[in-house]
Amino acid sequence: MMVQLTPVEVLIGLGIVVALFAMWRASARAAHRASEATRAGVRLMSLTGRVLLTAATIVGVQWIVIVNPGNTALLLSVLAVPALLASYTLTRALTVTTLDTPQRRSRRR
């Protein structure tokens, strides 16, 4: 059995294939953009969660030492060491800059 197609039918078929390919590419790009937006939001929430957990730990340890007084050196260390760690963490969190766009390789050699 031999199929005979007119030039118009071939062009319509090619047009449909090109249209499907274009739709596929557009949806892939949209999915990629949505993925990048979600990833950026997750980074922010992850950082917020870590900051809150660290703060709660510091407050808990300090509260235990302050409620049970007696050793001044222990009290000072419990107040000073977490303050140093928190300042280091906050300084790093506020000064780190990232470039979230993919970098293209240059063709120069």
PDB file of C-alpha atoms in Angstrom:
ATOM      1  CA  MET A   1       0.000   0.000   0.000  1.00  0.00           C
ATOM      2  CA  MET A   2       1.459   3.319  -1.055  1.00  0.00           C
ATOM      3  CA  VAL A   3       0.536   6.622   0.597  1.00  0.00           C
ATOM      4  CA  GLN A   4       0.492   9.627  -1.669  1.00  0.00           C
ATOM      5  CA  LEU A   5       0.542  13.052  -0.059  1.00  0.00           C
ATOM      6  CA  THR A   6       0.071  16.351  -1.778  1.00  0.00           C
ATOM      7  CA  PRO A   7       2.568  19.152  -1.103  1.00  0.00           C
ATOM      8  CA  VAL A   8      -0.086  20.979   0.928  1.00  0.00           C
ATOM      9  CA  GLU A   9      -0.566  17.948   3.199  1.00  0.00           C
ATOM     10  CA  VAL A  10       3.205  17.642   3.708  1.00  0.00           C
ATOM     11  CA  LEU A  11       3.428  21.349   4.618  1.00  0.00           C
ATOM     12  CA  ILE A  12       0.528  21.007   7.046  1.00  0.00           C
ATOM     13  CA  GLY A  13       2.232  18.007   8.661  1.00  0.00           C
ATOM     14  CA  LEU A  14       5.538  19.870   8.963  1.00  0.00           C
ATOM     15  CA  GLY A  15       3.707  22.884  10.406  1.00  0.00           C
ATOM     16  CA  ILE A  16       2.098  20.715  13.053  1.00  0.00           C
ATOM     17  CA  VAL A  17       5.480  19.177  13.980  1.00  0.00           C
ATOM     18  CA  VAL A  18       7.109  22.632  14.219  1.00  0.00           C
ATOM     19  CA  ALA A  19       4.198  23.947  16.326  1.00  0.00           C
ATOM     20  CA  LEU A  20       4.425  20.975  18.713  1.00  0.00           C
ATOM     21  CA  PHE A  21       8.179  21.445  19.034  1.00  0.00           C
ATOM     22  CA  ALA A  22       7.729  25.171  19.775  1.00  0.00           C
ATOM     23  CA  MET A  23       5.101  24.423  22.428  1.00  0.00           C
ATOM     24  CA  TRP A  24       7.374  21.816  24.010  1.00  0.00           C
ATOM     25  CA  ARG A  25      10.293  24.289  24.173  1.00  0.00           C
ATOM     26  CA  ALA A  26       8.100  27.039  25.631  1.00  0.00           C
ATOM     27  CA  SER A  27       6.759  24.753  28.341  1.00  0.00           C
ATOM     28  CA  ALA A  28      10.286  23.556  29.170  1.00  0.00           C
ATOM     29  CA  ARG A  29      11.465  27.158  29.548  1.00  0.00           C
ATOM     30  CA  ALA A  30       8.479  28.046  31.728  1.00  0.00           C
ATOM     31  CA  ALA A  31       9.132  25.017  33.914  1.00  0.00           C
ATOM     32  CA  HIS A  32      12.786  26.015  34.246  1.00  0.00           C
ATOM     33  CA  ARG A  33      11.844  29.568  35.288  1.00  0.00           C
ATOM     34  CA  ALA A  34       9.366  28.219  37.847  1.00  0.00           C
ATOM     35  CA  SER A  35      12.005  25.841  39.182  1.00  0.00           C
ATOM     36  CA  GLU A  36      14.522  28.666  39.613  1.00  0.00           C
ATOM     37  CA  ALA A  37      11.962  30.828  41.420  1.00  0.00           C
ATOM     38  CA  THR A  38      11.093  27.967  43.761  1.00  0.00           C
ATOM     39  CA  ARG A  39      14.749  27.229  44.431  1.00  0.00           C
ATOM     40  CA  ALA A  40      15.391  30.862  45.407  1.00  0.00           C
ATOM     41  CA  GLY A  41      12.417  30.803  47.787  1.00  0.00           C
ATOM     42  CA  VAL A  42      13.589  27.562  49.383  1.00  0.00           C
ATOM     43  CA  ARG A  43      17.053  29.043  49.961  1.00  0.00           C
ATOM     44  CA  LEU A  44      15.524  31.966  51.829  1.00  0.00           C
ATOM     45  CA  MET A  45      13.310  29.709  53.956  1.00  0.00           C
ATOM     46  CA  SER A  46      16.232  27.389  54.686  1.00  0.00           C
ATOM     47  CA  LEU A  47      18.350  30.316  55.874  1.00  0.00           C
ATOM     48  CA  THR A  48      15.485  31.641  57.998  1.00  0.00           C
ATOM     49  CA  GLY A  49      14.966  28.230  59.580  1.00  0.00           C
ATOM     50  CA  ARG A  50      18.646  27.848  60.407  1.00  0.00           C
ATOM     51  CA  VAL A  51      18.791  31.333  61.939  1.00  0.00           C
ATOM     52  CA  LEU A  52      15.714  30.678  64.083  1.00  0.00           C
ATOM     53  CA  LEU A  53      16.971  27.261  65.245  1.00  0.00           C
ATOM     54  CA  THR A  54      20.387  28.680  66.143  1.00  0.00           C
ATOM     55  CA  ALA A  55      18.802  31.597  67.994  1.00  0.00           C
ATOM     56  CA  ALA A  56      16.535  29.245  69.953  1.00  0.00           C
ATOM     57  CA  THR A  57      19.513  27.070  70.916  1.00  0.00           C
ATOM     58  CA  ILE A  58      21.532  30.076  72.070  1.00  0.00           C
ATOM     59  CA  VAL A  59      18.635  31.466  74.099  1.00  0.00           C
ATOM     60  CA  GLY A  60      17.972  28.069  75.673  1.00  0.00           C
ATOM     61  CA  VAL A  61      21.566  27.560  76.819  1.00  0.00           C
ATOM     62  CA  GLN A  62      21.833  31.124  78.081  1.00  0.00           C
ATOM     63  CA  TRP A  63      18.545  30.785  79.967  1.00  0.00           C
ATOM     64  CA  ILE A  64      19.737  27.615  81.740  1.00  0.00           C
ATOM     65  CA  VAL A  65      22.982  29.274  82.857  1.00  0.00           C
ATOM     66  CA  ILE A  66      21.328  32.533  83.933  1.00  0.00           C
ATOM     67  CA  VAL A  67      18.619  30.741  85.941  1.00  0.00           C
ATOM     68  CA  ASN A  68      21.280  28.709  87.796  1.00  0.00           C
ATOM     69  CA  PRO A  69      23.789  31.403  88.903  1.00  0.00           C
ATOM     70  CA  GLY A  70      27.091  30.724  90.599  1.00  0.00           C
ATOM     71  CA  ASN A  71      29.955  30.581  88.097  1.00  0.00           C
ATOM     72  CA  THR A  72      30.793  33.982  86.582  1.00  0.00           C
ATOM     73  CA  ALA A  73      33.249  32.569  84.010  1.00  0.00           C
ATOM     74  CA  LEU A  74      30.610  30.140  82.750  1.00  0.00           C
ATOM     75  CA  LEU A  75      28.067  32.949  82.537  1.00  0.00           C
ATOM     76  CA  LEU A  76      30.442  35.152  80.522  1.00  0.00           C
ATOM     77  CA  SER A  77      31.397  32.326  78.169  1.00  0.00           C
ATOM     78  CA  VAL A  78      27.763  31.381  77.612  1.00  0.00           C
ATOM     79  CA  LEU A  79      26.997  34.996  76.737  1.00  0.00           C
ATOM     80  CA  ALA A  80      30.156  35.725  74.686  1.00  0.00           C
ATOM     81  CA  VAL A  81      30.645  32.585  72.564  1.00  0.00           C
ATOM     82  CA  PRO A  82      27.143  32.516  71.055  1.00  0.00           C
ATOM     83  CA  ALA A  83      27.350  36.256  70.417  1.00  0.00           C
ATOM     84  CA  LEU A  84      30.570  35.700  68.430  1.00  0.00           C
ATOM     85  CA  LEU A  85      29.050  32.806  66.491  1.00  0.00           C
ATOM     86  CA  ALA A  86      25.881  34.780  65.780  1.00  0.00           C
ATOM     87  CA  SER A  87      27.820  37.811  64.596  1.00  0.00           C
ATOM     88  CA  TYR A  88      29.954  35.639  62.308  1.00  0.00           C
ATOM     89  CA  THR A  89      26.872  33.911  60.876  1.00  0.00           C
ATOM     90  CA  LEU A  90      24.977  37.151  60.352  1.00  0.00           C
ATOM     91  CA  THR A  91      27.984  38.822  58.748  1.00  0.00           C
ATOM     92  CA  ARG A  92      28.374  35.908  56.339  1.00  0.00           C
ATOM     93  CA  ALA A  93      24.660  35.769  55.566  1.00  0.00           C
ATOM     94  CA  LEU A  94      24.472  39.476  54.836  1.00  0.00           C
ATOM     95  CA  THR A  95      27.639  39.743  52.740  1.00  0.00           C
ATOM     96  CA  VAL A  96      27.463  36.625  50.549  1.00  0.00           C
ATOM     97  CA  THR A  97      26.399  37.367  47.007  1.00  0.00           C
ATOM     98  CA  THR A  98      25.466  34.660  44.549  1.00  0.00           C
ATOM     99  CA  LEU A  99      24.921  34.658  40.846  1.00  0.00           C
ATOM    100  CA  ASP A 100      21.967  32.341  40.212  1.00  0.00           C
ATOM    101  CA  THR A 101      22.026  32.607  36.447  1.00  0.00           C
ATOM    102  CA  PRO A 102      23.857  29.901  34.536  1.00  0.00           C
ATOM    103  CA  GLN A 103      27.124  31.063  33.069  1.00  0.00           C
ATOM    104  CA  ARG A 104      27.837  30.389  29.435  1.00  0.00           C
ATOM    105  CA  ARG A 105      31.208  29.184  28.401  1.00  0.00           C
ATOM    106  CA  SER A 106      33.101  31.510  26.168  1.00  0.00           C
ATOM    107  CA  ARG A 107      34.348  30.161  22.897  1.00  0.00           C
ATOM    108  CA  ARG A 108      37.570  32.166  23.050  1.00  0.00           C
ATOM    109  CA  ARG A 109      40.751  30.253  23.641  1.00  0.00           C
TER     110      ARG A 109
END
